[in-house]
Amino acid sequence: MTVTVRFAPSPTGYIHIGNARTALFNWLFAEKHGGRFVQRFDDTDVARSKQEYVDGILADLEWLGIRPDRVEYQSRRFAAYDAAIEKLKAEGLLYPCYETPEELELRRKIRLSRRLPPVYGREALKLTDAEKKALEAEGRKPHWRFLLPNFAKSPFETERTEIHWDDVVRGRETVDLASLSDPVLVRADGTYLYTPTSVVDDIDMGITHVIRGDDHVTNTGVQIALFRALGSEPPAFGHHNLLTAASGEGLSKRSGALSIRGLREAGLEPMAVASLAVLIGTSESVSAMRSMEELAAHFDPAATSRSASKFDPDELKVLNRALLHEMEFGDVRERLAALGIESAKAEPFWLAVRGNLDIFADVARWWRIVQDGPADKSGLPADDLEFVRSAFGLLPPEPWDGSTFRSWTDRVKETTGRKGRPLFAPLRLALTGLSSGPELADLMPLMGREGILARRP
Ligand code: GLU
């Protein structure tokens, strides 16, 4: 059996960090088991699903390092759903109901007042053919409910019916089917709800592990019953905790909060985003993983907490910096070249500045400083002007290396009598225009004698 997982968003918005968590849990699970990853778009809601979001989600997954083995669209699979629905109807497992939402709400209240569980009482199952015809003659269209297997003899005498599964994240889980209403699978307008289409797809696509957010735990009880009603053994399930914004509010595709696209546009590294999306809310300590392989080695679905986890964008910045600070030149050579940074200086330049980057794009600013000097020379205090000018007069001849700065500033110290901050701060300001940054000893050989003299205030 080849492990086969799927990520099944509806393309009604761009995916956010919480969706990425689901996608990555699936991807890493497949990676660990030599499995396959199916990208499924739950796009049966044609009014809200958009091609723009399909493309956006695929691009976001690719950026994160997820390359689906197969892409499927529910909107192309109606024939399969129709066949399953007909089969259930023919077996009497799907029955027509005619209640309006108001009628259902009233009944729910009555049940609650009688201290009965507020589940659907299967009243529609008692309708005779003549009664159904009469309701249809009134213009009512039926919606269809799945008869849950939670009774022995009579559907009106339900019994505790436990459905169990060994959740790959949460461990042993139990849902009592007698505590649930028969779920509606087909709406009055003939459209299908997510439950049957998802189960039919999971069967047809050979899904072996359904890994998703823990908002689906109850659905899983129903879906397991539906797998069996359709003659299939259910797959394994895993439900991970959800991420919330720092305010504790849930993330939603529609609000665009913390979208992967937004994080990408903010210049963050995909492995910083992936590391946090996966490791937050687990017993693993959160740190930046350099590659998907490394992340897979730290990924243990069973180590995931049961409660929701707060996602803090500042933590993302910390991980991003940590990743950049350790990145080897070989890993960024092409990205630097794309910014026009490709001379023999590129490698020493990268090693000099990487420790000062918040996001990769910051290299462009440092490259400008190294090549052209500070954008603005006016920042040097008047009392330092003479000092800096005499220091520039003491620049040693080339060739320069990593020790040149030391020998230069030793001479400046002897000659001017300045030391410590009053010596170094004005030199840094004159060379870079900034009060902090990479080691000047590393920058100096990159700037060169001529380059530095051009910075003379
Ligand atoms: N489209 C469903 C959702 O986004 C899929 C849930 C599942 O993975 O089964 O919630």
Short mmCIF file of C-alpha atoms and ligand atoms in Angstrom, two decimals:
data_model
loop_
_atom_site.label_atom_id
_atom_site.label_comp_id
_atom_site.label_asym_id
_atom_site.label_seq_id
_atom_site.Cartn_x
_atom_site.Cartn_y
_atom_site.Cartn_z
CA MET A 1 0.00 0.00 0.00
CA THR A 2 1.50 3.31 -1.08
CA VAL A 3 0.77 6.02 1.45
CA THR A 4 -1.40 8.56 -0.37
CA VAL A 5 -2.46 11.85 1.20
CA ARG A 6 -4.35 14.82 -0.09
CA PHE A 7 -4.66 18.53 0.61
CA ALA A 8 -8.16 19.68 -0.24
CA PRO A 9 -8.77 23.42 0.05
CA SER A 10 -11.66 25.12 -1.65
CA PRO A 11 -10.23 27.75 -4.00
CA THR A 12 -12.22 30.60 -2.48
CA GLY A 13 -9.24 32.63 -1.33
CA TYR A 14 -5.48 32.46 -0.91
CA ILE A 15 -4.22 29.92 1.61
CA HIS A 16 -2.98 31.15 4.95
CA ILE A 17 -0.43 29.82 7.38
CA GLY A 18 -3.03 27.49 8.96
CA ASN A 19 -3.86 25.93 5.58
CA ALA A 20 -0.14 25.64 4.92
CA ARG A 21 0.12 23.69 8.17
CA THR A 22 -2.38 21.14 6.82
CA ALA A 23 -0.64 20.96 3.45
CA LEU A 24 2.78 20.53 5.08
CA PHE A 25 1.57 17.92 7.56
CA ASN A 26 0.37 15.91 4.58
CA TRP A 27 3.47 16.54 2.50
CA LEU A 28 5.87 15.63 5.31
CA PHE A 29 3.82 12.58 6.21
CA ALA A 30 4.07 11.40 2.60
CA GLU A 31 7.80 12.24 2.54
CA LYS A 32 8.40 10.14 5.62
CA HIS A 33 6.55 7.16 4.20
CA GLY A 34 7.71 7.38 0.59
CA GLY A 35 4.13 8.31 -0.31
CA ARG A 36 2.22 10.37 -2.82
CA PHE A 37 0.53 13.75 -2.45
CA VAL A 38 -2.70 14.55 -4.24
CA GLN A 39 -3.68 18.20 -4.57
CA ARG A 40 -7.47 18.29 -4.66
CA PHE A 41 -9.48 21.43 -5.22
CA ASP A 42 -12.87 21.35 -3.51
CA ASP A 43 -14.41 23.65 -6.09
CA THR A 44 -18.00 22.45 -6.22
CA ASP A 45 -19.15 25.90 -5.11
CA VAL A 46 -18.80 27.43 -8.55
CA ALA A 47 -19.92 30.86 -7.46
CA ARG A 48 -17.13 31.27 -4.90
CA SER A 49 -14.36 29.15 -6.44
CA LYS A 50 -11.98 31.08 -8.70
CA GLN A 51 -9.24 30.07 -11.11
CA GLU A 52 -7.14 32.89 -9.70
CA TYR A 53 -7.15 31.14 -6.32
CA VAL A 54 -6.39 27.73 -7.86
CA ASP A 55 -3.32 29.25 -9.54
CA GLY A 56 -2.43 31.16 -6.39
CA ILE A 57 -2.65 28.07 -4.19
CA LEU A 58 -0.51 26.01 -6.58
CA ALA A 59 2.07 28.80 -6.66
CA ASP A 60 2.06 29.07 -2.87
CA LEU A 61 2.52 25.32 -2.48
CA GLU A 62 5.38 25.32 -4.93
CA TRP A 63 7.02 28.17 -3.09
CA LEU A 64 6.73 26.19 0.14
CA GLY A 65 8.41 23.22 -1.56
CA ILE A 66 5.31 21.07 -2.11
CA ARG A 67 5.10 19.43 -5.51
CA PRO A 68 1.87 17.46 -5.89
CA ASP A 69 2.00 14.13 -7.70
CA ARG A 70 -1.49 14.73 -9.01
CA VAL A 71 -3.96 17.63 -9.17
CA GLU A 72 -7.69 16.94 -9.07
CA TYR A 73 -10.75 19.15 -9.30
CA GLN A 74 -14.07 18.19 -7.73
CA SER A 75 -15.90 20.26 -10.35
CA ARG A 76 -14.84 17.66 -12.94
CA ARG A 77 -16.08 14.68 -10.98
CA PHE A 78 -19.84 15.12 -10.76
CA ALA A 79 -20.52 11.83 -12.56
CA ALA A 80 -18.77 9.93 -9.75
CA TYR A 81 -20.74 11.80 -7.08
CA ASP A 82 -24.04 11.26 -8.91
CA ALA A 83 -23.37 7.51 -9.04
CA ALA A 84 -22.59 7.31 -5.31
CA ILE A 85 -25.68 9.34 -4.41
CA GLU A 86 -27.88 7.10 -6.57
CA LYS A 87 -26.41 4.02 -4.92
CA LEU A 88 -27.19 5.37 -1.46
CA LYS A 89 -30.72 6.31 -2.50
CA ALA A 90 -31.31 2.86 -4.02
CA GLU A 91 -30.24 1.26 -0.76
CA GLY A 92 -32.51 3.46 1.31
CA LEU A 93 -29.52 5.06 3.02
CA LEU A 94 -30.33 8.50 1.69
CA TYR A 95 -33.85 9.77 2.33
CA PRO A 96 -35.72 12.90 1.26
CA CYS A 97 -36.64 15.53 3.84
CA TYR A 98 -38.83 18.57 3.33
CA GLU A 99 -38.50 20.64 6.49
CA THR A 100 -37.63 24.30 6.24
CA PRO A 101 -34.85 25.66 8.47
CA GLU A 102 -37.52 27.34 10.64
CA GLU A 103 -39.37 24.07 11.14
CA LEU A 104 -36.15 22.33 12.07
CA GLU A 105 -35.23 25.06 14.54
CA LEU A 106 -38.64 24.82 16.20
CA ARG A 107 -38.30 21.05 16.55
CA ARG A 108 -34.82 21.44 17.96
CA LYS A 109 -36.16 23.78 20.64
CA ILE A 110 -38.96 21.38 21.51
CA ARG A 111 -36.50 18.52 21.89
CA LEU A 112 -34.25 20.62 24.08
CA SER A 113 -37.20 21.61 26.29
CA ARG A 114 -38.00 17.93 26.70
CA ARG A 115 -34.39 17.28 27.61
CA LEU A 116 -33.87 15.21 24.49
CA PRO A 117 -30.62 15.53 22.51
CA PRO A 118 -31.10 18.21 19.84
CA VAL A 119 -30.62 15.86 16.91
CA TYR A 120 -32.86 15.37 13.91
CA GLY A 121 -35.71 12.97 14.85
CA ARG A 122 -35.97 11.38 11.40
CA GLU A 123 -39.54 12.60 11.03
CA ALA A 124 -39.18 12.60 7.23
CA LEU A 125 -38.50 8.89 7.30
CA LYS A 126 -42.12 8.40 8.36
CA LEU A 127 -43.59 10.19 5.35
CA THR A 128 -45.68 8.06 3.04
CA ASP A 129 -45.32 8.38 -0.72
CA ALA A 130 -48.61 10.28 -0.83
CA GLU A 131 -47.38 12.76 1.79
CA LYS A 132 -44.15 13.31 -0.10
CA LYS A 133 -46.11 13.95 -3.29
CA ALA A 134 -48.33 16.43 -1.49
CA LEU A 135 -45.31 18.30 -0.13
CA GLU A 136 -43.76 18.40 -3.58
CA ALA A 137 -47.04 19.62 -5.01
CA GLU A 138 -46.75 22.55 -2.57
CA GLY A 139 -43.49 23.37 -4.33
CA ARG A 140 -41.17 21.92 -1.71
CA LYS A 141 -37.98 20.35 -2.98
CA PRO A 142 -36.38 17.65 -0.85
CA HIS A 143 -32.94 17.77 0.67
CA TRP A 144 -31.44 14.35 1.37
CA ARG A 145 -30.11 12.96 4.61
CA PHE A 146 -27.79 10.02 5.16
CA LEU A 147 -29.30 7.45 7.54
CA LEU A 148 -26.57 6.98 10.12
CA PRO A 149 -26.08 3.36 11.22
CA ASN A 150 -26.85 4.11 14.86
CA PHE A 151 -29.73 1.72 15.54
CA ALA A 152 -30.33 -2.01 15.70
CA LYS A 153 -33.94 -2.54 14.65
CA SER A 154 -35.80 0.70 14.29
CA PRO A 155 -34.25 3.99 13.10
CA PHE A 156 -36.45 5.67 15.70
CA GLU A 157 -34.72 3.81 18.50
CA THR A 158 -31.10 4.87 18.22
CA GLU A 159 -28.44 3.22 20.32
CA ARG A 160 -25.01 4.35 21.34
CA THR A 161 -22.84 3.44 18.34
CA GLU A 162 -19.19 4.18 18.80
CA ILE A 163 -16.96 4.77 15.83
CA HIS A 164 -13.29 4.50 16.72
CA TRP A 165 -10.14 5.35 14.92
CA ASP A 166 -6.49 5.64 15.83
CA ASP A 167 -5.83 9.22 14.90
CA VAL A 168 -2.27 9.67 13.65
CA VAL A 169 -2.15 12.97 15.54
CA ARG A 170 -4.51 12.63 18.50
CA GLY A 171 -4.39 8.92 19.27
CA ARG A 172 -7.54 6.92 19.98
CA GLU A 173 -10.69 8.86 19.03
CA THR A 174 -14.33 7.98 19.51
CA VAL A 175 -17.49 9.50 18.08
CA ASP A 176 -20.95 8.24 19.07
CA LEU A 177 -23.14 8.21 15.97
CA ALA A 178 -26.27 8.35 18.15
CA SER A 179 -25.21 11.83 19.24
CA LEU A 180 -25.37 13.16 15.68
CA SER A 181 -28.15 14.17 13.30
CA ASP A 182 -28.35 12.37 10.01
CA PRO A 183 -26.21 14.67 7.87
CA VAL A 184 -27.63 16.35 4.80
CA LEU A 185 -25.62 15.17 1.79
CA VAL A 186 -27.68 16.79 -0.98
CA ARG A 187 -29.21 20.26 -0.71
CA ALA A 188 -32.72 21.10 -1.92
CA ASP A 189 -31.23 22.72 -5.03
CA GLY A 190 -29.54 19.41 -5.87
CA THR A 191 -26.01 20.52 -4.98
CA TYR A 192 -23.80 18.24 -2.88
CA LEU A 193 -22.32 19.03 0.46
CA TYR A 194 -18.64 18.49 1.08
CA THR A 195 -19.06 15.20 3.00
CA PRO A 196 -20.10 12.86 0.17
CA THR A 197 -17.85 14.41 -2.47
CA SER A 198 -14.86 14.18 -0.16
CA VAL A 199 -15.53 10.53 0.70
CA VAL A 200 -16.10 9.55 -2.94
CA ASP A 201 -12.82 11.25 -3.88
CA ASP A 202 -10.91 9.66 -1.03
CA ILE A 203 -12.14 6.26 -2.23
CA ASP A 204 -11.50 6.83 -5.93
CA MET A 205 -8.10 8.46 -5.42
CA GLY A 206 -6.86 5.71 -3.14
CA ILE A 207 -6.28 8.05 -0.20
CA THR A 208 -4.76 6.10 2.67
CA HIS A 209 -4.42 8.94 5.20
CA VAL A 210 -6.71 11.93 5.63
CA ILE A 211 -4.81 14.57 7.59
CA ARG A 212 -6.65 17.81 8.30
CA GLY A 213 -7.61 20.32 10.96
CA ASP A 214 -9.32 19.19 14.14
CA ASP A 215 -12.45 21.13 13.16
CA HIS A 216 -13.23 17.96 11.16
CA VAL A 217 -13.14 15.44 14.01
CA THR A 218 -16.93 15.04 14.17
CA ASN A 219 -17.17 14.85 10.39
CA THR A 220 -14.82 11.91 10.57
CA GLY A 221 -17.35 9.82 12.51
CA VAL A 222 -19.93 10.47 9.78
CA GLN A 223 -17.43 9.98 6.99
CA ILE A 224 -16.27 6.64 8.33
CA ALA A 225 -19.92 5.47 8.27
CA LEU A 226 -20.23 6.78 4.73
CA PHE A 227 -17.09 4.99 3.54
CA ARG A 228 -18.61 1.76 4.82
CA ALA A 229 -22.01 2.50 3.28
CA LEU A 230 -20.24 2.92 -0.05
CA GLY A 231 -18.54 -0.44 0.39
CA SER A 232 -15.05 0.85 1.28
CA GLU A 233 -12.80 0.49 4.26
CA PRO A 234 -12.11 3.97 5.62
CA PRO A 235 -8.58 5.38 5.41
CA ALA A 236 -6.58 6.37 8.48
CA PHE A 237 -7.24 9.85 9.87
CA GLY A 238 -5.21 12.54 11.57
CA HIS A 239 -6.48 15.83 12.97
CA HIS A 240 -4.02 18.55 13.87
CA ASN A 241 -4.75 21.54 16.08
CA LEU A 242 -5.61 24.82 14.42
CA LEU A 243 -3.59 28.03 14.39
CA THR A 244 -5.09 31.30 15.48
CA ALA A 245 -3.93 34.88 15.06
CA ALA A 246 -2.11 36.45 18.04
CA SER A 247 -5.51 37.85 19.11
CA GLY A 248 -6.81 34.27 19.42
CA GLU A 249 -9.08 34.78 16.44
CA GLY A 250 -9.30 31.95 13.89
CA LEU A 251 -7.63 32.42 10.51
CA SER A 252 -9.82 32.58 7.47
CA LYS A 253 -9.06 32.40 3.77
CA ARG A 254 -11.52 35.12 3.11
CA SER A 255 -9.99 37.68 5.43
CA GLY A 256 -6.59 37.20 3.78
CA ALA A 257 -4.98 37.16 7.25
CA LEU A 258 -1.43 35.81 7.19
CA SER A 259 -1.75 34.56 3.64
CA ILE A 260 1.20 32.63 2.26
CA ARG A 261 1.19 34.98 -0.69
CA GLY A 262 1.49 37.94 1.69
CA LEU A 263 4.35 36.34 3.60
CA ARG A 264 6.11 35.56 0.33
CA GLU A 265 5.66 39.13 -0.86
CA ALA A 266 7.01 40.36 2.47
CA GLY A 267 10.25 38.65 1.45
CA LEU A 268 10.26 35.80 3.97
CA GLU A 269 12.08 32.56 3.24
CA PRO A 270 9.80 29.60 2.53
CA MET A 271 11.65 27.40 5.02
CA ALA A 272 11.09 29.96 7.78
CA VAL A 273 7.35 29.89 7.06
CA ALA A 274 7.27 26.10 6.70
CA SER A 275 9.28 25.52 9.88
CA LEU A 276 6.98 27.65 11.97
CA ALA A 277 3.78 26.36 10.32
CA VAL A 278 4.78 22.81 11.19
CA LEU A 279 6.62 23.06 14.49
CA ILE A 280 4.41 25.55 16.31
CA GLY A 281 2.00 23.86 18.67
CA THR A 282 4.07 20.69 18.92
CA SER A 283 6.42 19.45 21.61
CA GLU A 284 9.36 20.07 19.22
CA SER A 285 11.17 23.32 19.86
CA VAL A 286 10.55 25.82 17.10
CA SER A 287 13.65 26.56 15.09
CA ALA A 288 14.38 27.27 11.45
CA MET A 289 14.98 24.14 9.39
CA ARG A 290 17.16 24.57 6.33
CA SER A 291 15.42 22.05 4.11
CA MET A 292 12.26 20.03 3.82
CA GLU A 293 14.31 16.90 4.61
CA GLU A 294 15.50 18.42 7.84
CA LEU A 295 11.94 19.50 8.67
CA ALA A 296 10.67 15.99 7.90
CA ALA A 297 13.20 14.59 10.35
CA HIS A 298 11.73 16.83 13.08
CA PHE A 299 8.12 16.22 12.11
CA ASP A 300 6.18 13.94 14.38
CA PRO A 301 2.40 14.28 14.01
CA ALA A 302 1.85 12.56 17.35
CA ALA A 303 3.80 15.34 19.09
CA THR A 304 1.13 17.92 18.20
CA SER A 305 -0.74 19.63 21.01
CA ARG A 306 -4.52 19.29 21.24
CA SER A 307 -5.24 22.94 21.85
CA ALA A 308 -5.12 25.73 19.29
CA SER A 309 -1.79 27.52 18.88
CA LYS A 310 -1.23 31.22 18.53
CA PHE A 311 0.75 32.20 15.52
CA ASP A 312 3.03 35.15 16.13
CA PRO A 313 4.39 36.87 12.99
CA ASP A 314 7.34 38.20 15.02
CA GLU A 315 8.48 34.64 15.58
CA LEU A 316 8.57 34.28 11.83
CA LYS A 317 10.95 37.22 11.54
CA VAL A 318 13.28 35.67 14.12
CA LEU A 319 13.35 32.35 12.23
CA ASN A 320 13.88 34.15 8.96
CA ARG A 321 16.91 35.98 10.30
CA ALA A 322 18.32 32.79 11.78
CA LEU A 323 18.02 31.03 8.42
CA LEU A 324 19.69 33.84 6.48
CA HIS A 325 22.48 34.17 8.99
CA GLU A 326 23.55 30.60 8.37
CA MET A 327 22.92 30.38 4.65
CA GLU A 328 25.90 29.29 2.58
CA PHE A 329 26.96 31.22 -0.48
CA GLY A 330 26.21 28.19 -2.68
CA ASP A 331 22.58 28.38 -1.57
CA VAL A 332 22.17 31.99 -2.65
CA ARG A 333 24.59 32.37 -5.56
CA GLU A 334 21.82 32.49 -8.14
CA ARG A 335 19.58 34.73 -6.13
CA LEU A 336 22.46 37.18 -5.73
CA ALA A 337 23.23 36.99 -9.44
CA ALA A 338 19.60 37.81 -10.16
CA LEU A 339 20.15 41.05 -8.25
CA GLY A 340 23.29 41.76 -10.26
CA ILE A 341 25.65 40.67 -7.48
CA GLU A 342 27.98 38.29 -9.22
CA SER A 343 31.56 39.49 -9.31
CA ALA A 344 34.41 37.80 -7.46
CA LYS A 345 33.26 39.90 -4.54
CA ALA A 346 29.91 38.13 -4.33
CA GLU A 347 30.97 35.41 -1.91
CA PRO A 348 32.94 37.53 0.60
CA PHE A 349 30.16 40.11 0.33
CA TRP A 350 27.52 37.51 1.22
CA LEU A 351 29.52 36.19 4.14
CA ALA A 352 30.06 39.76 5.38
CA VAL A 353 26.43 40.87 5.26
CA ARG A 354 24.27 37.77 5.84
CA GLY A 355 24.32 38.28 9.60
CA ASN A 356 22.68 41.67 9.18
CA LEU A 357 19.73 40.70 7.01
CA ASP A 358 16.12 40.61 8.14
CA ILE A 359 15.00 39.48 4.70
CA PHE A 360 17.07 38.42 1.72
CA ALA A 361 16.14 41.52 -0.27
CA ASP A 362 18.12 43.61 2.22
CA VAL A 363 21.30 42.47 0.43
CA ALA A 364 20.57 44.96 -2.33
CA ARG A 365 20.96 47.86 0.08
CA TRP A 366 24.26 46.52 1.43
CA TRP A 367 25.53 45.94 -2.09
CA ARG A 368 24.78 49.57 -2.94
CA ILE A 369 26.60 50.67 0.17
CA VAL A 370 29.64 48.54 -0.69
CA GLN A 371 29.67 49.62 -4.32
CA ASP A 372 28.64 53.26 -4.14
CA GLY A 373 29.05 54.33 -0.56
CA PRO A 374 26.43 55.85 1.69
CA ALA A 375 23.39 57.29 0.03
CA ASP A 376 23.72 60.36 2.21
CA LYS A 377 26.97 61.79 3.56
CA SER A 378 25.33 64.47 5.66
CA GLY A 379 24.94 62.23 8.71
CA LEU A 380 28.49 62.81 9.98
CA PRO A 381 28.58 65.21 12.96
CA ALA A 382 30.67 68.34 12.31
CA ASP A 383 33.14 67.51 15.14
CA ASP A 384 34.02 64.25 13.42
CA LEU A 385 34.72 65.70 9.99
CA GLU A 386 38.37 66.52 10.62
CA PHE A 387 38.96 63.22 12.37
CA VAL A 388 37.51 61.21 9.48
CA ARG A 389 39.48 63.22 6.94
CA SER A 390 42.75 62.55 8.72
CA ALA A 391 41.84 58.86 9.10
CA PHE A 392 41.26 58.66 5.35
CA GLY A 393 44.72 60.15 4.90
CA LEU A 394 46.16 57.21 6.79
CA LEU A 395 44.63 54.47 4.58
CA PRO A 396 47.31 51.86 3.84
CA PRO A 397 48.17 50.89 0.29
CA GLU A 398 46.51 47.84 -1.26
CA PRO A 399 46.34 44.79 -1.36
CA TRP A 400 43.85 44.63 1.49
CA ASP A 401 42.56 41.72 3.46
CA GLY A 402 40.62 40.98 6.64
CA SER A 403 43.40 42.41 8.82
CA THR A 404 43.65 45.77 7.02
CA PHE A 405 40.96 47.42 9.14
CA ARG A 406 42.83 46.54 12.31
CA SER A 407 46.17 47.90 11.13
CA TRP A 408 44.52 51.04 9.72
CA THR A 409 42.60 51.83 12.90
CA ASP A 410 45.68 51.13 15.03
CA ARG A 411 47.48 53.84 13.08
CA VAL A 412 44.48 56.16 13.33
CA LYS A 413 44.47 55.63 17.08
CA GLU A 414 48.16 56.40 17.45
CA THR A 415 47.93 59.47 15.27
CA THR A 416 44.69 61.03 16.52
CA GLY A 417 44.59 59.73 20.07
CA ARG A 418 40.97 58.61 19.63
CA LYS A 419 39.94 55.13 20.70
CA GLY A 420 36.80 53.03 21.26
CA ARG A 421 33.45 54.37 20.12
CA PRO A 422 34.62 57.90 19.22
CA LEU A 423 37.11 56.25 16.87
CA PHE A 424 34.94 53.56 15.30
CA ALA A 425 31.49 55.16 15.15
CA PRO A 426 32.45 58.04 12.79
CA LEU A 427 34.42 55.67 10.55
CA ARG A 428 31.41 53.36 10.26
CA LEU A 429 29.17 56.30 9.52
CA ALA A 430 31.55 57.64 6.87
CA LEU A 431 31.93 54.26 5.17
CA THR A 432 28.36 53.00 5.31
CA GLY A 433 26.14 55.93 6.24
CA LEU A 434 24.70 53.80 9.06
CA SER A 435 25.46 53.43 12.71
CA SER A 436 25.40 49.64 12.70
CA GLY A 437 25.97 46.84 10.25
CA PRO A 438 28.44 44.15 9.19
CA GLU A 439 32.01 44.10 10.47
CA LEU A 440 33.95 46.94 8.86
CA ALA A 441 36.95 44.61 8.67
CA ASP A 442 34.92 42.50 6.22
CA LEU A 443 33.50 45.43 4.29
CA MET A 444 36.76 47.32 3.83
CA PRO A 445 38.43 44.96 1.32
CA LEU A 446 35.14 44.87 -0.59
CA MET A 447 35.00 48.64 -0.85
CA GLY A 448 38.68 48.92 -1.82
CA ARG A 449 40.97 51.88 -1.31
CA GLU A 450 39.61 53.84 -4.26
CA GLY A 451 36.04 53.15 -3.18
CA ILE A 452 36.75 54.36 0.32
CA LEU A 453 38.58 57.47 -0.82
CA ALA A 454 35.53 58.32 -2.89
CA ARG A 455 33.63 58.41 0.42
CA ARG A 456 35.91 61.11 1.83
CA PRO A 457 33.66 63.68 3.46
N1 GLU B 1 -12.40 21.42 1.62
C1 GLU B 1 -12.35 20.93 2.98
C2 GLU B 1 -11.83 22.03 3.86
O1 GLU B 1 -11.07 22.86 3.39
C3 GLU B 1 -11.47 19.71 3.04
C4 GLU B 1 -11.44 19.05 4.36
C5 GLU B 1 -10.75 17.70 4.26
O2 GLU B 1 -9.53 17.71 4.19
O3 GLU B 1 -11.45 16.70 4.21
O4 GLU B 1 -12.16 22.10 5.03
#
